Amino acid sequence: MTQFKLDLHIHTERSPDSRMTLTQAAAAAKQRGVDALAVCDHNRCASGDVFAHPVRGGVLLIPGVEYSTECGHLLGLFLQRPCICPGEETGRVRFDDAVRVVREAGGLCVLAHPFELTQRSEAEITAQIAALRDRLDGLETHNCRATKKRRNANRLAEAEAVRHGLLQTAGSDAHQPSEVGRAWVAVSAETCTVPALRAALSAPDGFSCARCKQLAFARSRLTYLKKKKSGVSAYLKWLPYAALCALRNLRGGT
């Protein structure tokens, strides 16, 4: 058996807030000793090229997707075939529809960074996870971006995964090469293949998760504005936000 490190949540240029290519992502993963990346673009299934050519520069690409739903973000991981993404145009898809599409593609349904946002209380999110439990395979318990507003977001997710007997996953949620590999789950498997790693995820060896730098959020937002060809007013609103993120980084905050 060999131990492999998996970053099970990254974005590429196919997401509206990222310009990272698969080649750049794979190179960054290789540099940081990460063996596999799950490509989870917003409301867009991994491209056919990921299914046809899953190895890039010695790094395995795991087909995935991240749906925006009324119940939060749902990751579809270890997809076995391309899937139709009903939310690609609208930006939102019903949770049950997302689950159905992921299941039809042979993937795992994982609720991403469930405690990240603070609009709802911890109790409300906990109740929601309990209500969704039978439709889920796992929770993302280690996400670099999840702790920006709620510092204990990952610990809360981990506790709920244990409570409900769900798989635990880890992902950097990278939108830029500098973020790739900052979170990973280690598993032991015979080979670094999608089926072998999926099976090994039920008995992980360990997790690692570094907090995301504040400026990464500002850069993602800037990419989104550029791709949407936003007006001047949107950029003027972005400037003080970017300055605040940069200041927090200089002070050593993340």
mmCIF file of C-alpha atoms in Angstrom:
data_model
loop_
_atom_site.group_PDB
_atom_site.id
_atom_site.type_symbol
_atom_site.label_atom_id
_atom_site.label_comp_id
_atom_site.label_asym_id
_atom_site.label_seq_id
_atom_site.Cartn_x
_atom_site.Cartn_y
_atom_site.Cartn_z
ATOM 1 C CA MET A 1 0.000 0.000 0.000
ATOM 2 C CA THR A 2 1.136 3.540 -0.774
ATOM 3 C CA GLN A 3 -0.023 6.725 0.899
ATOM 4 C CA PHE A 4 -1.457 9.421 -1.362
ATOM 5 C CA LYS A 5 -2.485 13.001 -0.584
ATOM 6 C CA LEU A 6 -5.732 14.238 -2.133
ATOM 7 C CA ASP A 7 -6.930 17.830 -2.454
ATOM 8 C CA LEU A 8 -10.610 17.169 -3.111
ATOM 9 C CA HIS A 9 -11.826 20.649 -4.035
ATOM 10 C CA ILE A 10 -10.238 23.001 -6.568
ATOM 11 C CA HIS A 11 -11.563 25.370 -9.232
ATOM 12 C CA THR A 12 -10.267 26.156 -12.709
ATOM 13 C CA GLU A 13 -10.831 28.712 -15.436
ATOM 14 C CA ARG A 14 -14.210 27.061 -16.087
ATOM 15 C CA SER A 15 -15.464 28.680 -12.858
ATOM 16 C CA PRO A 16 -16.524 32.350 -13.019
ATOM 17 C CA ASP A 17 -14.071 33.374 -10.273
ATOM 18 C CA SER A 18 -10.922 31.518 -11.350
ATOM 19 C CA ARG A 19 -8.441 31.703 -14.209
ATOM 20 C CA MET A 20 -6.328 28.714 -13.132
ATOM 21 C CA THR A 21 -5.690 26.120 -15.832
ATOM 22 C CA LEU A 22 -5.535 22.389 -15.209
ATOM 23 C CA THR A 23 -1.846 22.479 -16.128
ATOM 24 C CA GLN A 24 -1.167 25.176 -13.528
ATOM 25 C CA ALA A 25 -3.155 23.320 -10.886
ATOM 26 C CA ALA A 26 -1.349 20.046 -11.530
ATOM 27 C CA ALA A 27 2.057 21.750 -11.438
ATOM 28 C CA ALA A 28 1.246 23.413 -8.104
ATOM 29 C CA ALA A 29 0.025 20.106 -6.664
ATOM 30 C CA LYS A 30 3.167 18.308 -7.798
ATOM 31 C CA GLN A 31 5.344 20.970 -6.191
ATOM 32 C CA ARG A 32 3.504 20.555 -2.865
ATOM 33 C CA GLY A 33 3.544 16.772 -2.827
ATOM 34 C CA VAL A 34 -0.170 16.333 -3.563
ATOM 35 C CA ASP A 35 -0.985 13.299 -5.695
ATOM 36 C CA ALA A 36 -4.574 13.965 -6.790
ATOM 37 C CA LEU A 37 -6.934 16.915 -7.296
ATOM 38 C CA ALA A 38 -10.730 16.915 -7.551
ATOM 39 C CA VAL A 39 -11.814 19.402 -10.215
ATOM 40 C CA CYS A 40 -15.030 20.957 -8.864
ATOM 41 C CA ASP A 41 -16.033 23.968 -10.935
ATOM 42 C CA HIS A 42 -19.138 25.956 -10.081
ATOM 43 C CA ASN A 43 -22.209 24.326 -11.642
ATOM 44 C CA ARG A 44 -20.072 22.768 -14.372
ATOM 45 C CA CYS A 45 -19.112 19.120 -14.485
ATOM 46 C CA ALA A 46 -15.451 18.330 -15.098
ATOM 47 C CA SER A 47 -14.709 18.496 -18.810
ATOM 48 C CA GLY A 48 -14.553 15.421 -20.995
ATOM 49 C CA ASP A 49 -10.809 15.950 -21.203
ATOM 50 C CA VAL A 50 -10.490 15.239 -17.473
ATOM 51 C CA PHE A 51 -12.255 11.906 -17.953
ATOM 52 C CA ALA A 52 -10.233 11.026 -21.051
ATOM 53 C CA HIS A 53 -6.832 12.195 -19.785
ATOM 54 C CA PRO A 54 -6.937 12.085 -15.970
ATOM 55 C CA VAL A 55 -3.196 12.307 -15.331
ATOM 56 C CA ARG A 56 -1.399 15.646 -15.789
ATOM 57 C CA GLY A 57 2.255 16.014 -14.923
ATOM 58 C CA GLY A 58 2.112 13.027 -12.608
ATOM 59 C CA VAL A 59 -1.008 14.293 -10.775
ATOM 60 C CA LEU A 60 -4.352 12.484 -10.984
ATOM 61 C CA LEU A 61 -7.381 14.637 -11.796
ATOM 62 C CA ILE A 62 -10.584 13.407 -10.160
ATOM 63 C CA PRO A 63 -13.769 14.456 -11.999
ATOM 64 C CA GLY A 64 -16.124 16.508 -9.864
ATOM 65 C CA VAL A 65 -18.547 19.431 -9.707
ATOM 66 C CA GLU A 66 -19.752 21.988 -7.140
ATOM 67 C CA TYR A 67 -23.436 22.866 -7.242
ATOM 68 C CA SER A 68 -24.941 25.985 -5.689
ATOM 69 C CA THR A 69 -28.240 24.929 -4.089
ATOM 70 C CA GLU A 70 -30.799 26.257 -1.627
ATOM 71 C CA CYS A 71 -29.124 24.033 0.997
ATOM 72 C CA GLY A 72 -25.604 25.300 0.352
ATOM 73 C CA HIS A 73 -22.896 23.977 -1.942
ATOM 74 C CA LEU A 74 -22.899 20.315 -2.904
ATOM 75 C CA LEU A 75 -19.764 18.612 -4.192
ATOM 76 C CA GLY A 76 -20.078 15.714 -6.597
ATOM 77 C CA LEU A 77 -16.824 13.749 -6.237
ATOM 78 C CA PHE A 78 -15.326 10.779 -8.091
ATOM 79 C CA LEU A 79 -17.748 11.112 -10.999
ATOM 80 C CA GLN A 80 -17.596 8.109 -13.319
ATOM 81 C CA ARG A 81 -19.070 9.868 -16.338
ATOM 82 C CA PRO A 82 -19.814 13.452 -17.466
ATOM 83 C CA CYS A 83 -23.081 14.872 -16.168
ATOM 84 C CA ILE A 84 -25.517 17.529 -17.265
ATOM 85 C CA CYS A 85 -25.401 20.586 -15.029
ATOM 86 C CA PRO A 86 -28.874 22.174 -14.827
ATOM 87 C CA GLY A 87 -27.556 25.137 -12.842
ATOM 88 C CA GLU A 88 -24.887 26.236 -15.318
ATOM 89 C CA GLU A 89 -26.989 29.054 -16.766
ATOM 90 C CA THR A 90 -29.023 30.075 -13.714
ATOM 91 C CA GLY A 91 -26.264 29.726 -11.125
ATOM 92 C CA ARG A 92 -28.525 27.731 -8.803
ATOM 93 C CA VAL A 93 -30.009 24.222 -8.853
ATOM 94 C CA ARG A 94 -32.416 22.463 -6.501
ATOM 95 C CA PHE A 95 -30.596 20.316 -3.962
ATOM 96 C CA ASP A 96 -32.517 17.165 -4.847
ATOM 97 C CA ASP A 97 -31.801 17.705 -8.552
ATOM 98 C CA ALA A 98 -28.093 18.090 -7.800
ATOM 99 C CA VAL A 99 -28.084 14.872 -5.788
ATOM 100 C CA ARG A 100 -29.879 13.038 -8.589
ATOM 101 C CA VAL A 101 -27.410 14.218 -11.233
ATOM 102 C CA VAL A 102 -24.384 13.285 -9.129
ATOM 103 C CA ARG A 103 -25.831 9.852 -8.377
ATOM 104 C CA GLU A 104 -26.565 9.263 -12.075
ATOM 105 C CA ALA A 105 -22.927 10.113 -12.830
ATOM 106 C CA GLY A 106 -21.770 7.558 -10.253
ATOM 107 C CA GLY A 107 -20.373 10.151 -7.843
ATOM 108 C CA LEU A 108 -20.361 10.841 -4.115
ATOM 109 C CA CYS A 109 -22.547 13.622 -2.680
ATOM 110 C CA VAL A 110 -20.576 15.753 -0.207
ATOM 111 C CA LEU A 111 -21.868 18.925 1.451
ATOM 112 C CA ALA A 112 -19.127 21.522 1.001
ATOM 113 C CA HIS A 113 -17.932 23.808 3.840
ATOM 114 C CA PRO A 114 -21.322 23.554 5.600
ATOM 115 C CA PHE A 115 -20.546 26.025 8.409
ATOM 116 C CA GLU A 116 -18.729 28.635 6.297
ATOM 117 C CA LEU A 117 -21.458 31.269 6.058
ATOM 118 C CA THR A 118 -22.729 33.113 9.110
ATOM 119 C CA GLN A 119 -26.203 34.084 7.868
ATOM 120 C CA ARG A 120 -27.524 31.007 9.673
ATOM 121 C CA SER A 121 -26.780 29.892 13.204
ATOM 122 C CA GLU A 122 -24.802 26.791 14.097
ATOM 123 C CA ALA A 123 -28.002 25.190 15.373
ATOM 124 C CA GLU A 124 -29.809 25.830 12.096
ATOM 125 C CA ILE A 125 -26.997 24.313 10.053
ATOM 126 C CA THR A 126 -26.751 21.327 12.372
ATOM 127 C CA ALA A 127 -30.480 20.699 11.941
ATOM 128 C CA GLN A 128 -30.169 20.979 8.183
ATOM 129 C CA ILE A 129 -27.364 18.412 8.047
ATOM 130 C CA ALA A 130 -29.527 16.018 10.053
ATOM 131 C CA ALA A 131 -32.394 16.552 7.606
ATOM 132 C CA LEU A 132 -30.136 15.945 4.586
ATOM 133 C CA ARG A 133 -28.221 13.042 6.120
ATOM 134 C CA ASP A 134 -29.855 10.270 4.053
ATOM 135 C CA ARG A 135 -29.032 12.078 0.798
ATOM 136 C CA LEU A 136 -25.363 12.633 1.634
ATOM 137 C CA ASP A 137 -22.239 10.480 1.489
ATOM 138 C CA GLY A 138 -19.996 12.921 3.305
ATOM 139 C CA LEU A 139 -19.168 16.379 4.634
ATOM 140 C CA GLU A 140 -16.214 18.537 3.666
ATOM 141 C CA THR A 141 -14.624 18.884 7.097
ATOM 142 C CA HIS A 142 -11.357 20.568 6.070
ATOM 143 C CA ASN A 143 -11.669 23.576 3.747
ATOM 144 C CA CYS A 144 -9.109 26.382 3.647
ATOM 145 C CA ARG A 145 -11.665 29.093 2.885
ATOM 146 C CA ALA A 146 -14.337 27.975 5.346
ATOM 147 C CA THR A 147 -12.899 29.727 8.399
ATOM 148 C CA LYS A 148 -12.862 33.289 7.052
ATOM 149 C CA LYS A 149 -15.973 34.317 8.998
ATOM 150 C CA ARG A 150 -16.526 31.405 11.382
ATOM 151 C CA ARG A 151 -13.195 30.336 12.829
ATOM 152 C CA ASN A 152 -14.443 26.956 14.063
ATOM 153 C CA ALA A 153 -16.299 26.062 10.834
ATOM 154 C CA ASN A 154 -14.157 23.027 10.073
ATOM 155 C CA ARG A 155 -14.305 21.683 13.627
ATOM 156 C CA LEU A 156 -18.092 21.956 13.584
ATOM 157 C CA ALA A 157 -18.269 20.108 10.263
ATOM 158 C CA GLU A 158 -16.000 17.369 11.557
ATOM 159 C CA ALA A 159 -18.180 16.876 14.631
ATOM 160 C CA GLU A 160 -21.287 16.513 12.457
ATOM 161 C CA ALA A 161 -19.584 14.030 10.134
ATOM 162 C CA VAL A 162 -18.664 11.879 13.115
ATOM 163 C CA ARG A 163 -22.155 12.215 14.616
ATOM 164 C CA HIS A 164 -23.860 11.022 11.415
ATOM 165 C CA GLY A 165 -21.261 8.495 10.255
ATOM 166 C CA LEU A 166 -20.467 10.405 7.065
ATOM 167 C CA LEU A 167 -17.271 10.400 5.022
ATOM 168 C CA GLN A 168 -14.891 13.297 5.651
ATOM 169 C CA THR A 169 -13.155 15.130 2.817
ATOM 170 C CA ALA A 170 -10.555 17.898 2.618
ATOM 171 C CA GLY A 171 -10.086 20.515 -0.070
ATOM 172 C CA SER A 172 -8.191 23.735 -0.529
ATOM 173 C CA ASP A 173 -11.084 25.289 -2.497
ATOM 174 C CA ALA A 174 -8.257 26.738 -4.567
ATOM 175 C CA HIS A 175 -9.013 29.357 -7.204
ATOM 176 C CA GLN A 176 -5.346 30.197 -7.818
ATOM 177 C CA PRO A 177 -2.191 28.048 -8.023
ATOM 178 C CA SER A 178 -0.878 29.460 -4.732
ATOM 179 C CA GLU A 179 -3.840 27.884 -2.906
ATOM 180 C CA VAL A 180 -3.581 24.372 -4.361
ATOM 181 C CA GLY A 181 -2.601 21.681 -1.885
ATOM 182 C CA ARG A 182 -3.129 23.778 1.247
ATOM 183 C CA ALA A 183 -5.662 21.180 2.401
ATOM 184 C CA TRP A 184 -5.555 17.446 1.809
ATOM 185 C CA VAL A 185 -6.675 14.083 3.071
ATOM 186 C CA ALA A 186 -4.139 11.245 3.091
ATOM 187 C CA VAL A 187 -5.269 7.737 2.170
ATOM 188 C CA SER A 188 -3.514 4.431 1.587
ATOM 189 C CA ALA A 189 -4.253 2.550 -1.630
ATOM 190 C CA GLU A 190 -2.657 0.064 -4.006
ATOM 191 C CA THR A 191 -2.737 2.500 -6.933
ATOM 192 C CA CYS A 192 -3.371 6.188 -7.548
ATOM 193 C CA THR A 193 -6.549 5.702 -9.562
ATOM 194 C CA VAL A 194 -10.028 7.144 -9.152
ATOM 195 C CA PRO A 195 -11.631 3.824 -8.046
ATOM 196 C CA ALA A 196 -8.808 2.973 -5.632
ATOM 197 C CA LEU A 197 -8.746 6.400 -3.987
ATOM 198 C CA ARG A 198 -12.522 6.518 -3.713
ATOM 199 C CA ALA A 199 -12.543 3.192 -1.885
ATOM 200 C CA ALA A 200 -9.695 4.289 0.416
ATOM 201 C CA LEU A 201 -11.531 7.462 1.462
ATOM 202 C CA SER A 202 -13.596 5.442 3.943
ATOM 203 C CA ALA A 203 -10.477 4.898 6.075
ATOM 204 C CA PRO A 204 -8.339 8.071 5.824
ATOM 205 C CA ASP A 205 -4.849 8.231 7.311
ATOM 206 C CA GLY A 206 -5.088 11.902 8.253
ATOM 207 C CA PHE A 207 -5.912 15.467 7.261
ATOM 208 C CA SER A 208 -4.128 18.783 6.846
ATOM 209 C CA CYS A 209 -5.684 22.219 6.380
ATOM 210 C CA ALA A 210 -4.085 25.665 6.363
ATOM 211 C CA ARG A 211 -6.227 28.790 6.540
ATOM 212 C CA CYS A 212 -6.610 30.732 3.321
ATOM 213 C CA LYS A 213 -4.904 34.094 2.986
ATOM 214 C CA GLN A 214 -7.404 36.961 2.942
ATOM 215 C CA LEU A 215 -6.053 38.389 -0.299
ATOM 216 C CA ALA A 216 -7.036 35.199 -2.133
ATOM 217 C CA PHE A 217 -10.700 36.128 -1.648
ATOM 218 C CA ALA A 218 -10.114 39.570 -3.139
ATOM 219 C CA ARG A 219 -8.326 38.097 -6.135
ATOM 220 C CA SER A 220 -11.175 35.663 -6.777
ATOM 221 C CA ARG A 221 -13.654 38.527 -6.625
ATOM 222 C CA LEU A 222 -11.568 40.552 -9.073
ATOM 223 C CA THR A 223 -11.495 37.642 -11.501
ATOM 224 C CA TYR A 224 -15.264 37.383 -11.251
ATOM 225 C CA LEU A 225 -15.697 41.094 -12.001
ATOM 226 C CA LYS A 226 -13.412 40.886 -15.016
ATOM 227 C CA LYS A 227 -15.132 37.821 -16.455
ATOM 228 C CA LYS A 228 -18.543 39.446 -16.007
ATOM 229 C CA LYS A 229 -17.280 42.668 -17.601
ATOM 230 C CA SER A 230 -18.545 44.606 -14.610
ATOM 231 C CA GLY A 231 -18.849 48.379 -14.582
ATOM 232 C CA VAL A 232 -16.680 50.946 -12.840
ATOM 233 C CA SER A 233 -18.894 51.062 -9.735
ATOM 234 C CA ALA A 234 -18.272 47.374 -9.060
ATOM 235 C CA TYR A 235 -14.510 47.901 -9.145
ATOM 236 C CA LEU A 236 -14.807 50.920 -6.851
ATOM 237 C CA LYS A 237 -16.604 48.743 -4.330
ATOM 238 C CA TRP A 238 -13.931 46.065 -4.716
ATOM 239 C CA LEU A 239 -10.994 48.394 -3.969
ATOM 240 C CA PRO A 240 -11.616 48.968 -0.234
ATOM 241 C CA TYR A 241 -12.371 45.270 0.212
ATOM 242 C CA ALA A 242 -9.052 44.359 -1.429
ATOM 243 C CA ALA A 243 -7.218 46.924 0.698
ATOM 244 C CA LEU A 244 -8.729 45.450 3.870
ATOM 245 C CA CYS A 245 -7.714 41.938 2.816
ATOM 246 C CA ALA A 246 -4.170 43.109 2.069
ATOM 247 C CA LEU A 247 -3.959 44.882 5.448
ATOM 248 C CA ARG A 248 -5.059 41.751 7.278
ATOM 249 C CA ASN A 249 -2.413 39.748 5.463
ATOM 250 C CA LEU A 250 0.275 42.261 6.416
ATOM 251 C CA ARG A 251 -0.809 42.000 10.046
ATOM 252 C CA GLY A 252 -0.345 38.274 9.855
ATOM 253 C CA GLY A 253 -4.040 37.487 9.657
ATOM 254 C CA THR A 254 -5.498 34.845 7.388
#
